[in-house]
Coordinates of C-alpha atoms in Angstrom, one line a residue:
Chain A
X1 CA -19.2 3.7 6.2
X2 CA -16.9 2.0 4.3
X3 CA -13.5 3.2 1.7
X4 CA -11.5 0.7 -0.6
X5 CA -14.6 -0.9 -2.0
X6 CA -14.1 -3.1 -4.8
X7 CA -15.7 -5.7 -6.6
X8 CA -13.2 -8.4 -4.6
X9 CA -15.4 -6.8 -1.7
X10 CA -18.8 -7.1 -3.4
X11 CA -18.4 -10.5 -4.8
X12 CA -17.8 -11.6 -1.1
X13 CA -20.1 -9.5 1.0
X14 CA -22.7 -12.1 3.1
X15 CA -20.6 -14.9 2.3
X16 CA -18.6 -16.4 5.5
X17 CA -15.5 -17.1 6.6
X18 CA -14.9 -20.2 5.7
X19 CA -15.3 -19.2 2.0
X20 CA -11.9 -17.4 2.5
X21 CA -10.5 -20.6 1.1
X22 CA -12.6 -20.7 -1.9
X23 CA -12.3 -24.6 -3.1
X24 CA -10.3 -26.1 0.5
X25 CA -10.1 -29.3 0.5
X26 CA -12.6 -31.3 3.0
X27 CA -9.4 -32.5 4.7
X28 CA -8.3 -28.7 5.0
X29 CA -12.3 -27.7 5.7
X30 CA -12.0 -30.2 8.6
X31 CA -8.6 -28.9 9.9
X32 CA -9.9 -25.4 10.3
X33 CA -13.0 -26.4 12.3
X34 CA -10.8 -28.4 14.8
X35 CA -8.2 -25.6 15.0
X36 CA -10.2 -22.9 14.6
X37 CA -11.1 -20.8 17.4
X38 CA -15.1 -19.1 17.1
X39 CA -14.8 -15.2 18.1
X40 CA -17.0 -12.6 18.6
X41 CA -15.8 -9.2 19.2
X42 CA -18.8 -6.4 20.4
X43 CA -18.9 -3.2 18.5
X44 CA -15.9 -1.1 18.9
X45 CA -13.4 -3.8 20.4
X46 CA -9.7 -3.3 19.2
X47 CA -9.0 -6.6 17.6
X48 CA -5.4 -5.5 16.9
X49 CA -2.9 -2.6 18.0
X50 CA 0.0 -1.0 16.7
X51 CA 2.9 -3.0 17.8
X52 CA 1.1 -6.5 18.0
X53 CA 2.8 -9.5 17.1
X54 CA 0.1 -11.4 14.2
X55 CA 0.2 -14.9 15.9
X56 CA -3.2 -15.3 14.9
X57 CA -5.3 -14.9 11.8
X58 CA -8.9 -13.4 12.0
X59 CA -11.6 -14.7 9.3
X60 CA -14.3 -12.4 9.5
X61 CA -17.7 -14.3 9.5
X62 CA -20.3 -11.6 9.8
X63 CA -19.3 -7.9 10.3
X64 CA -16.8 -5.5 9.6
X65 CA -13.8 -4.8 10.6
X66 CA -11.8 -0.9 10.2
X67 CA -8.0 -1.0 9.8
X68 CA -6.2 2.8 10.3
X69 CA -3.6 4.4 11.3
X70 CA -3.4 6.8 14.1
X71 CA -0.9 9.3 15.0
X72 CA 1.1 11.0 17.6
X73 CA -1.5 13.5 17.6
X74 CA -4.7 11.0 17.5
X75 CA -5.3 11.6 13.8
X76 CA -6.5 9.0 11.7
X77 CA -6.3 7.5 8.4
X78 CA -8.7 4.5 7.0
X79 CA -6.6 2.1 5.0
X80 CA -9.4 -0.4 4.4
X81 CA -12.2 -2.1 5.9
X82 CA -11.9 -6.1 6.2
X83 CA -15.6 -7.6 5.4
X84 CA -17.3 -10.9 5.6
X85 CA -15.4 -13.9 4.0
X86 CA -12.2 -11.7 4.2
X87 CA -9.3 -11.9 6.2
X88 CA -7.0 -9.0 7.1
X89 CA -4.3 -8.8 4.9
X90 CA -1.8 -6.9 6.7
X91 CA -2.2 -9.3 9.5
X92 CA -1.3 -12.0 6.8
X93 CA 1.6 -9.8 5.5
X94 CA 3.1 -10.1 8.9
X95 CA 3.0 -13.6 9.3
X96 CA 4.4 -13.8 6.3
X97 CA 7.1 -11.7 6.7
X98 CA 7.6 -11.9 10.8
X99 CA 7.2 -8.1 11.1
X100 CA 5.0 -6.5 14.0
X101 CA 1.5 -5.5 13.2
X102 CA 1.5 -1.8 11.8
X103 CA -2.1 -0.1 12.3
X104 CA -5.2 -0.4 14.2
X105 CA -7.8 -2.8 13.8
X106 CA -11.1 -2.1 15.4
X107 CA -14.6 -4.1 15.0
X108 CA -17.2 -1.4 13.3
X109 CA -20.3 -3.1 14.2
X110 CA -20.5 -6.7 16.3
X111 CA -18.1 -9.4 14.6
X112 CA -17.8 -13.1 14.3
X113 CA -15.0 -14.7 13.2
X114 CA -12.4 -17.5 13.1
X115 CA -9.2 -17.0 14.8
X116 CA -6.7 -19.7 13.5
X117 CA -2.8 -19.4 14.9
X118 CA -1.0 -17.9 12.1
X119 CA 1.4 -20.9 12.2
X120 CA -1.5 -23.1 10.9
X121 CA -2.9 -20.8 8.3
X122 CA 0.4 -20.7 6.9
X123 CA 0.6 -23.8 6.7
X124 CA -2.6 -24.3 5.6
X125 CA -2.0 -21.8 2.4
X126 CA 1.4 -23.7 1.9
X127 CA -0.6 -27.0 1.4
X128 CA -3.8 -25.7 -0.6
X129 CA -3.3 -24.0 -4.1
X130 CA -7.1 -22.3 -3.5
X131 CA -5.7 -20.7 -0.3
X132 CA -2.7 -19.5 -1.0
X133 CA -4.1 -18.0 -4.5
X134 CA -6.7 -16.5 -2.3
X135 CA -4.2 -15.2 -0.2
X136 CA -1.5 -13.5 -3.1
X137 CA -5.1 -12.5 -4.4
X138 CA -6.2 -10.3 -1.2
X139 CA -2.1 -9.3 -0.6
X140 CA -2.6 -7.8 -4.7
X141 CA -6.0 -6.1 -4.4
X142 CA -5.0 -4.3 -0.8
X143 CA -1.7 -3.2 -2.6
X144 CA -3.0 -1.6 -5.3
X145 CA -5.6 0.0 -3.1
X146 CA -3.0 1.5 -1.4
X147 CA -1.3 2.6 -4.4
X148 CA -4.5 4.8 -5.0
X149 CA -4.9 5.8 -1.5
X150 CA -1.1 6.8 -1.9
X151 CA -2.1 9.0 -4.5
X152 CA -5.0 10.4 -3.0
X153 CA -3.5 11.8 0.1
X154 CA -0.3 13.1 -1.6
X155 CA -1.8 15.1 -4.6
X156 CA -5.8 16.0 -3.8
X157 CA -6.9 18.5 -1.3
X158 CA -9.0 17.5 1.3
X159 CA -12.4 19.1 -0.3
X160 CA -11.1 16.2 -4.0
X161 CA -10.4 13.4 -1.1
X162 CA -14.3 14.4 0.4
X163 CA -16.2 14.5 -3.3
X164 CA -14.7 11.3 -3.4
X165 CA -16.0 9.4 -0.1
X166 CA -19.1 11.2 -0.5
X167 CA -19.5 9.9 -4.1
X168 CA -18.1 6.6 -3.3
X169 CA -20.7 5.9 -0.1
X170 CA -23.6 7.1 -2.1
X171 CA -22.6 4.7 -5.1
X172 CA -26.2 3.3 -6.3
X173 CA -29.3 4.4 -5.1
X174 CA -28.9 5.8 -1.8
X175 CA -27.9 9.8 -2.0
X176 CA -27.8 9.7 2.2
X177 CA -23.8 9.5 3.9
X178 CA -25.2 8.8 7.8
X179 CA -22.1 9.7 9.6
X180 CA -20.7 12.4 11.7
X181 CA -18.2 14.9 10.4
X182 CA -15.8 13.5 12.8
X183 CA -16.0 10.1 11.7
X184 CA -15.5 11.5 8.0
X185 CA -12.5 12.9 9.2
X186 CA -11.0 10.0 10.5
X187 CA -11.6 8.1 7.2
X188 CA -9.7 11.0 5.3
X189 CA -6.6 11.5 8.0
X190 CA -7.8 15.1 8.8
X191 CA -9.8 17.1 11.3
X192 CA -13.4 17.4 12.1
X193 CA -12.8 21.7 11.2
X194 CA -11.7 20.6 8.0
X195 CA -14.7 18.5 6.9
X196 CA -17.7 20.5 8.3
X197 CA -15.5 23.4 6.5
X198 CA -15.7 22.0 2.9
X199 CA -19.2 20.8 3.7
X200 CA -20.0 24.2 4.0
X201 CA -19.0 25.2 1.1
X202 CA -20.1 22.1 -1.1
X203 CA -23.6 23.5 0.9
X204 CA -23.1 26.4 -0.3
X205 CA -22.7 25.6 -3.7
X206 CA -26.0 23.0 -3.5
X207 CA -24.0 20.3 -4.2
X208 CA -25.3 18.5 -0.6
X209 CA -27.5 19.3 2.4
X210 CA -26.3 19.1 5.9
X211 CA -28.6 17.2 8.6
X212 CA -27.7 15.9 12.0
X213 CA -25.3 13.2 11.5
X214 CA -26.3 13.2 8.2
X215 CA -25.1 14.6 4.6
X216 CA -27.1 14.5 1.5
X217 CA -25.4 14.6 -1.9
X218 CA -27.7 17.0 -4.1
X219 CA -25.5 17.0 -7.1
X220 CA -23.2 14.3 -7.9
X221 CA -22.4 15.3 -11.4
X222 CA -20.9 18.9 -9.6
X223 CA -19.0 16.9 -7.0
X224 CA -17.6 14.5 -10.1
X225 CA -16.0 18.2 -11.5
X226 CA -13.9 18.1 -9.0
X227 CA -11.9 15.7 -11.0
X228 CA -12.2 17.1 -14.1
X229 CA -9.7 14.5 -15.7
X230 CA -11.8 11.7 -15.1
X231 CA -15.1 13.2 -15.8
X232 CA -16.3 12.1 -19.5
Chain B
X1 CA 18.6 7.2 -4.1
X2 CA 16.2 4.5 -2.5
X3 CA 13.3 4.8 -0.6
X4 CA 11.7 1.6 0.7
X5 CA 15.0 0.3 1.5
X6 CA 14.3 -3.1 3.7
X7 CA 16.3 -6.0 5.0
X8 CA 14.6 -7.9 2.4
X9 CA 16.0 -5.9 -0.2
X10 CA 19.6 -5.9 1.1
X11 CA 19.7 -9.9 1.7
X12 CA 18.6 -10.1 -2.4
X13 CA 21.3 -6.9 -3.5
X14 CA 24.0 -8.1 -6.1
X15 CA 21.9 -11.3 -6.8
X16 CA 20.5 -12.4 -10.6
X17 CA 16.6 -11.9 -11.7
X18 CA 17.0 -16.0 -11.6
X19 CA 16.9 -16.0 -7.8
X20 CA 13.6 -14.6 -7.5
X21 CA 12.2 -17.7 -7.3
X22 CA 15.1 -19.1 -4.8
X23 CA 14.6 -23.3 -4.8
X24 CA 13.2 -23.0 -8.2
X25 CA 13.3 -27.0 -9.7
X26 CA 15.7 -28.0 -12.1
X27 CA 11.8 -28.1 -14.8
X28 CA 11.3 -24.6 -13.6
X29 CA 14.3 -23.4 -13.9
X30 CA 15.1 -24.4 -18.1
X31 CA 11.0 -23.2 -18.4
X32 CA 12.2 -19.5 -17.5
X33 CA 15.5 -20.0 -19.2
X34 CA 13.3 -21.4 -22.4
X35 CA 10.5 -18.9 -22.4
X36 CA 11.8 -15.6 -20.8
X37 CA 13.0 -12.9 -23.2
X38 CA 16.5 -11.1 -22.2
X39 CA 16.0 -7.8 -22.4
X40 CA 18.0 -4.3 -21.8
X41 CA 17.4 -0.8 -20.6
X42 CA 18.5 2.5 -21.2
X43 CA 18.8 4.9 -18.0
X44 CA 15.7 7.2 -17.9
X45 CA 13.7 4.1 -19.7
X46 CA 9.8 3.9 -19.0
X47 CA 9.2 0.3 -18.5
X48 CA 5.7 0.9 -17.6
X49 CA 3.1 3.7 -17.8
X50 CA 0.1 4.0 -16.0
X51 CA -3.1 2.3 -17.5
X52 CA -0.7 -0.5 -18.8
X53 CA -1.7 -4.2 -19.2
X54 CA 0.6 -6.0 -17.3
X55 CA 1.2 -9.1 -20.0
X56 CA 4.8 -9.8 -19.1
X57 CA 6.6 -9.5 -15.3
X58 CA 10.1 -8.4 -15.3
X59 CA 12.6 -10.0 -13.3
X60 CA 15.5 -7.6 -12.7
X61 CA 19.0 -8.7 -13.1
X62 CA 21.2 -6.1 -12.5
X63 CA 20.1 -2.1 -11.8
X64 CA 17.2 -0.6 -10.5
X65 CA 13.4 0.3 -11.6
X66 CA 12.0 3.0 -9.7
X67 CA 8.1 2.9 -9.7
X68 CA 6.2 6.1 -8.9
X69 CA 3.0 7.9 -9.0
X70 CA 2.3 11.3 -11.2
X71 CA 0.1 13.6 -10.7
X72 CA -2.0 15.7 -13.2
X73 CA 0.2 18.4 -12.5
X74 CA 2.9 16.7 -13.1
X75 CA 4.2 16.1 -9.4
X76 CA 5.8 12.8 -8.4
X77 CA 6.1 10.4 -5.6
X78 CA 8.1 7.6 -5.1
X79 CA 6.8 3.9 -3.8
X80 CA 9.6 1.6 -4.3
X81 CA 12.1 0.7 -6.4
X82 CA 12.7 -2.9 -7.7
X83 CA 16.1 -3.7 -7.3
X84 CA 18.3 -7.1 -8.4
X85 CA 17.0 -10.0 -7.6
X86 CA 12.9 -8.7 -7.8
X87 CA 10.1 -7.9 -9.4
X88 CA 7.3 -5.2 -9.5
X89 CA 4.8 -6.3 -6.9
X90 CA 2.2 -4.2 -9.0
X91 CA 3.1 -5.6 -12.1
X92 CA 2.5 -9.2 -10.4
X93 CA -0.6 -8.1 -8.3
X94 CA -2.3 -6.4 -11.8
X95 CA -1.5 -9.8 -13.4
X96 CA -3.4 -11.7 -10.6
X97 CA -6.4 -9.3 -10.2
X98 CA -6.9 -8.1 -14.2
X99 CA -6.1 -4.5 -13.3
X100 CA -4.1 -2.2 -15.2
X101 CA -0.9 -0.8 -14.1
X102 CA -1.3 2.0 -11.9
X103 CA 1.9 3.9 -11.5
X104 CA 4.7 4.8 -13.8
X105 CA 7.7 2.5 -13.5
X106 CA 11.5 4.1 -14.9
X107 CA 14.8 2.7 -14.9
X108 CA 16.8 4.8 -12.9
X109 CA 20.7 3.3 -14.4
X110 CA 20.6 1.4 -17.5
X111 CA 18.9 -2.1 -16.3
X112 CA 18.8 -5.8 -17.5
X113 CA 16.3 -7.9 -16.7
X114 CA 14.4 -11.2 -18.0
X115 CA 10.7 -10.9 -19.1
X116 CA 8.4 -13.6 -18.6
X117 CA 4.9 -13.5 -20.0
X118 CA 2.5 -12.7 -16.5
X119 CA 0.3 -16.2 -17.7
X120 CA 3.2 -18.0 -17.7
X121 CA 4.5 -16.2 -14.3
X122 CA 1.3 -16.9 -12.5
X123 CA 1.1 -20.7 -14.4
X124 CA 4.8 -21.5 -12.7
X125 CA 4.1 -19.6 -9.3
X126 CA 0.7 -22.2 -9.1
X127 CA 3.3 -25.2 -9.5
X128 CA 6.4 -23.9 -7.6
X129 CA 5.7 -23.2 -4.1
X130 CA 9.1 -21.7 -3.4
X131 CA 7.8 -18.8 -6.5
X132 CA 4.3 -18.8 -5.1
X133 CA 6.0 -17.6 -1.5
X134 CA 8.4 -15.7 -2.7
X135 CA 5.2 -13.4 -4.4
X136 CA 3.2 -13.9 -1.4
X137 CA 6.3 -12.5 0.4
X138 CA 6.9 -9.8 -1.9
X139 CA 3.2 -8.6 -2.1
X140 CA 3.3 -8.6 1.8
X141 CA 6.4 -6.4 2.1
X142 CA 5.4 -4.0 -0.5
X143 CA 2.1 -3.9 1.6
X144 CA 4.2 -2.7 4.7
X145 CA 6.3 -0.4 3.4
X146 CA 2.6 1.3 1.1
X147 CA 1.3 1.1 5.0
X148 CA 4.1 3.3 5.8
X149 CA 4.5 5.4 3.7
X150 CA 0.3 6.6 4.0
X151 CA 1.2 7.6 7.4
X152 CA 4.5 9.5 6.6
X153 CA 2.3 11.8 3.6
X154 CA -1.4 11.3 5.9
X155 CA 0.5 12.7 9.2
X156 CA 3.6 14.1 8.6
X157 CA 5.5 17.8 7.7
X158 CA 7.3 17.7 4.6
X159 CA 10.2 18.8 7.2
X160 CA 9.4 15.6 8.9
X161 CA 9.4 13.9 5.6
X162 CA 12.6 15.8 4.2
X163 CA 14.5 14.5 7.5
X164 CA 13.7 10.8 6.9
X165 CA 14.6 11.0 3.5
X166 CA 18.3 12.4 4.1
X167 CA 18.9 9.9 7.2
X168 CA 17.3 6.8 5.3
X169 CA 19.8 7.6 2.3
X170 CA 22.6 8.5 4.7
X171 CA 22.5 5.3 6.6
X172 CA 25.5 3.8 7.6
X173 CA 29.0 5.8 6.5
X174 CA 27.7 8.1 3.7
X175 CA 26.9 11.6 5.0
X176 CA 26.4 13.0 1.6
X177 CA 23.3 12.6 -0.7
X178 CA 24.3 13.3 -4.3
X179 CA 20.7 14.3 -5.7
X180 CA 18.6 17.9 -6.9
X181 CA 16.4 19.5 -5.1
X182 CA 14.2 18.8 -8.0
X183 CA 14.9 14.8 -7.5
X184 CA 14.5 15.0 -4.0
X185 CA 11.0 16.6 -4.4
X186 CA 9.8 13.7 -6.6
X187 CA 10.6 11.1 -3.9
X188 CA 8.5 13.0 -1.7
X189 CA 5.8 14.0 -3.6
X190 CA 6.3 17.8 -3.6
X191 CA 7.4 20.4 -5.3
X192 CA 11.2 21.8 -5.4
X193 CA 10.9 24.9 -3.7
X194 CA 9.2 23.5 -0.5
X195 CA 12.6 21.4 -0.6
X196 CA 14.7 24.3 -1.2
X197 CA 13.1 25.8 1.4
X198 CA 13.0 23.4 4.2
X199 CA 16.8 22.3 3.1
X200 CA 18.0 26.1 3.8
X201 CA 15.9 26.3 7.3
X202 CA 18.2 23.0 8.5
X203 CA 21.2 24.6 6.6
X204 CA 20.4 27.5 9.0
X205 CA 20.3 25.4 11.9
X206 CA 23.5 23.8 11.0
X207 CA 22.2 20.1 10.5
X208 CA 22.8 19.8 7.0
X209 CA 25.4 21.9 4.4
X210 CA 24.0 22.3 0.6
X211 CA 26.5 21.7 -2.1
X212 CA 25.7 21.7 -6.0
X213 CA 23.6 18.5 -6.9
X214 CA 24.4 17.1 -3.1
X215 CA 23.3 17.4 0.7
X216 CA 25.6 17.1 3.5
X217 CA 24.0 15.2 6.7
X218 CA 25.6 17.2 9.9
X219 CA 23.8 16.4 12.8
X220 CA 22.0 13.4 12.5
X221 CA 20.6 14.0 15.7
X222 CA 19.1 17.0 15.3
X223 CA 17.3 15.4 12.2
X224 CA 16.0 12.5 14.1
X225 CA 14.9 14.8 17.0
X226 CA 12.3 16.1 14.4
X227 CA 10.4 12.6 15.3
X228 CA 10.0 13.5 19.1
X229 CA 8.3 9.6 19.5
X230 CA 10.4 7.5 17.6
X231 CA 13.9 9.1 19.6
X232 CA 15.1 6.6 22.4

C-alpha cells in the first residue's frame, strides 16, 4: 500500500541506497561505506518516534518505510512512504534545521538500510553538489506533496479522499487494493466505520466489490466522477 | 495575520530580499544586483496562480506574500506566508522538480521584491553554498510547518483549530486580533459561519469578546486548555 507516489518514486524503486547520492564522488562513495552503519529493521519496527532527536540519517536499501502522524486519540494520517534509494526527508529537514523529529516512522515490510550520523551526511551534502541537489530535490518533491495532501484533507470528504487511494493503488493493470479497511483508514486519517461505510456504498453503486481483506475497483471511470473538475 | 510564524522567520523580519542568500560572494552578489528585476506590488496582488510555471523566484524585500490553497468551491486555506528576507519554497521546489505551481500566492500589503529568473536561481544556488543551504533550510522548514499543519486539519476541531489561531496571533502583548470572520475562515480552511459560530460559543464562555473586524483574547488559558496534551 503505498500514497505520495510520484515519478521521483518510480525512477528510483529497486535501486539502492547508495544511489541516494546520484554521481558521489569515489572519495565520498568510500567515506560512506567506512561511516556507514548496515541496518536491518524486521517488519513493523518503529525506526523513528515523535519526539526523536534525527542524529542519524536512514538510506533505505531494500524496503519500505511509512511515515504518519498519530494522534491523541490513536488516529492516523500517512504523509508518505520512503522507498528504496530514498532517504527520509523530514529526518533530513531536522538535521537541517535542529528541530525534533515530528511523526512516526515504521518499517512496512523487512528493511535494509544505511544509517550514517546526521553530522556526516551533512557534511557530506555540504561537500558534493550531486548530494546536496539530491537532497533540496527530495526536500521539493515531499513539500509539494504535502501541499496536495494539505488540500486533500481540508476540502474532500472522506468517500473523494477514498476514490482517490483506490484509484491511485490500482494505477496500471492491477484492479485488486489487498488491504484491510483499517489499514485504509490509517492512510486517510479517519476510522475503520468510515471506510467500510463508503465502501458500502461505492458497492452499492458497482463501482467495487468487497472481499476479505480485499477491495476490487469495478469502475474506475465512476470513481474518477467524484472529481468532476479533473475528469476530461 | 500570520500563520506559520517560526523563529526562523522572526531572526530574518525587517531584513532585505538580498539576505536571502546570507554570505553571498562579492561575484554573486553584483550577478543578482545585474540580473534581478526590481519589481512592486499592489496589496490584494496575485503573484502566482495555481498551474503557474515558476520561471522567475521572488525574493521579498519588504511586506508579505501569503500563499494559499483554493478550493473548487471557492474555500481557502492558508500555508505560509513569505515574509522579508524569503522566498516561496514552492516557487523554488517547482523550479527544481519541473512542476507547476500549486497554490495561489497574494500580497497581503503592497510588497517589493527582486525577481530573479528560477535558471539563474538554481544556476547561483549550485555555485553558492551559503544559497544552496539557505534553500535546503528553507525547503526543510516549510516541510515542518506542512507536517503540522496535516495534523492540525487531519485531527483537529475547527474549535481546536480557531483556538490556535487566536493564541498564535496573540502571542506576546497583543490581545486583540484585528481580522473578519470571513478572513479568519480562510486561514483555516472553512467557512465563516462555522467561525461565527465557534467565536460566539467562547464569547459565551467568556474567553474571547467580538468587536467589529476584531477578537479580543480573554482567557488564554481557557483557549489553550482546549489542547488537554499539549497544557503543562
Amino acid at each position: 500500500m503505498r500514497r505520495q507516489h510520484t515519478r521521483e518514486n518510480e525512477s528510483l524503486r529497486g535501486r539502492r541506497a547508495f544511489d541516494f547520492a546520484g554521481n558521489l564522488s569515489l572519495r565520498a562513495r568510500q567515506f560512506v561505506t567506512r561511516r556507514a552503519r548496515k541496518i536491518t529493521f524486521a517488519a513493523g519496527h518503529v525506526v523513528q518516534l515523535e519526539g526523536d532527536i534525527c542524529d542519524s540519517i536512514t538510506l533505505v536499501e531494500t524496503g519500505e518505510i511509512r511515515v504518519y502522524k498519530v494522534s491523541e486519540k490513536g488516529r492516523e494520517i500517512c504523509l508518505y512512504h520512503v522507498e528504496a534509494g530514498e532517504a527520509c526527508a523530514l529526518a533530513i529537514g531536522c538535521a537541517l534545521t535542529g528541530q525534533r523529529y515530528p511523526a512516526t516512522a515504521k518499517a512496512v515490510g523487512s528493511v535494509t538500510a544505511l544509517a550514517l550520523p546526521s553530522s556526516l551526511f551533512l557534511e557530506l551534502a555540504a561537500r558534493e553538489p550531486a548530494l546536496s541537489r539530491r537532497v533540496a530535490h527530495l526536500l521539493a518533491q515531499r513539500l509539494l506533496e504535502l501541499t496536495t495532501l494539505v488540500s486533500e484533507i481540508a476540502f474532500e470528504d472522506v468517500d473523494q479522499r477514498l476514490a482517490r487511494f483506490l484509484l491511485h493503488e490500482t494505477d496500471g493493470t492491477a484492479a485488486e487494493v489487498r488491504s484491510t479497511h483499517a489499514a485504509i483508514a490509517a492512510e486517510l486519517g479517519t476510522v475503520r466505520e468510515v471506510v467500510t461505510r463508503a465502501l458500502e456504498w461505492y458497492a452499492s453503486n458497482g463501482w467495487v466489490s468487497i472481499g476479505r481483506g480485499v477491495v476490487t475497483v469495478e469502475d474506475r471511470a465512476a470513481l474518477r466522477s467524484l472529481f468532476p473538475r479533473e475528469t476530461p
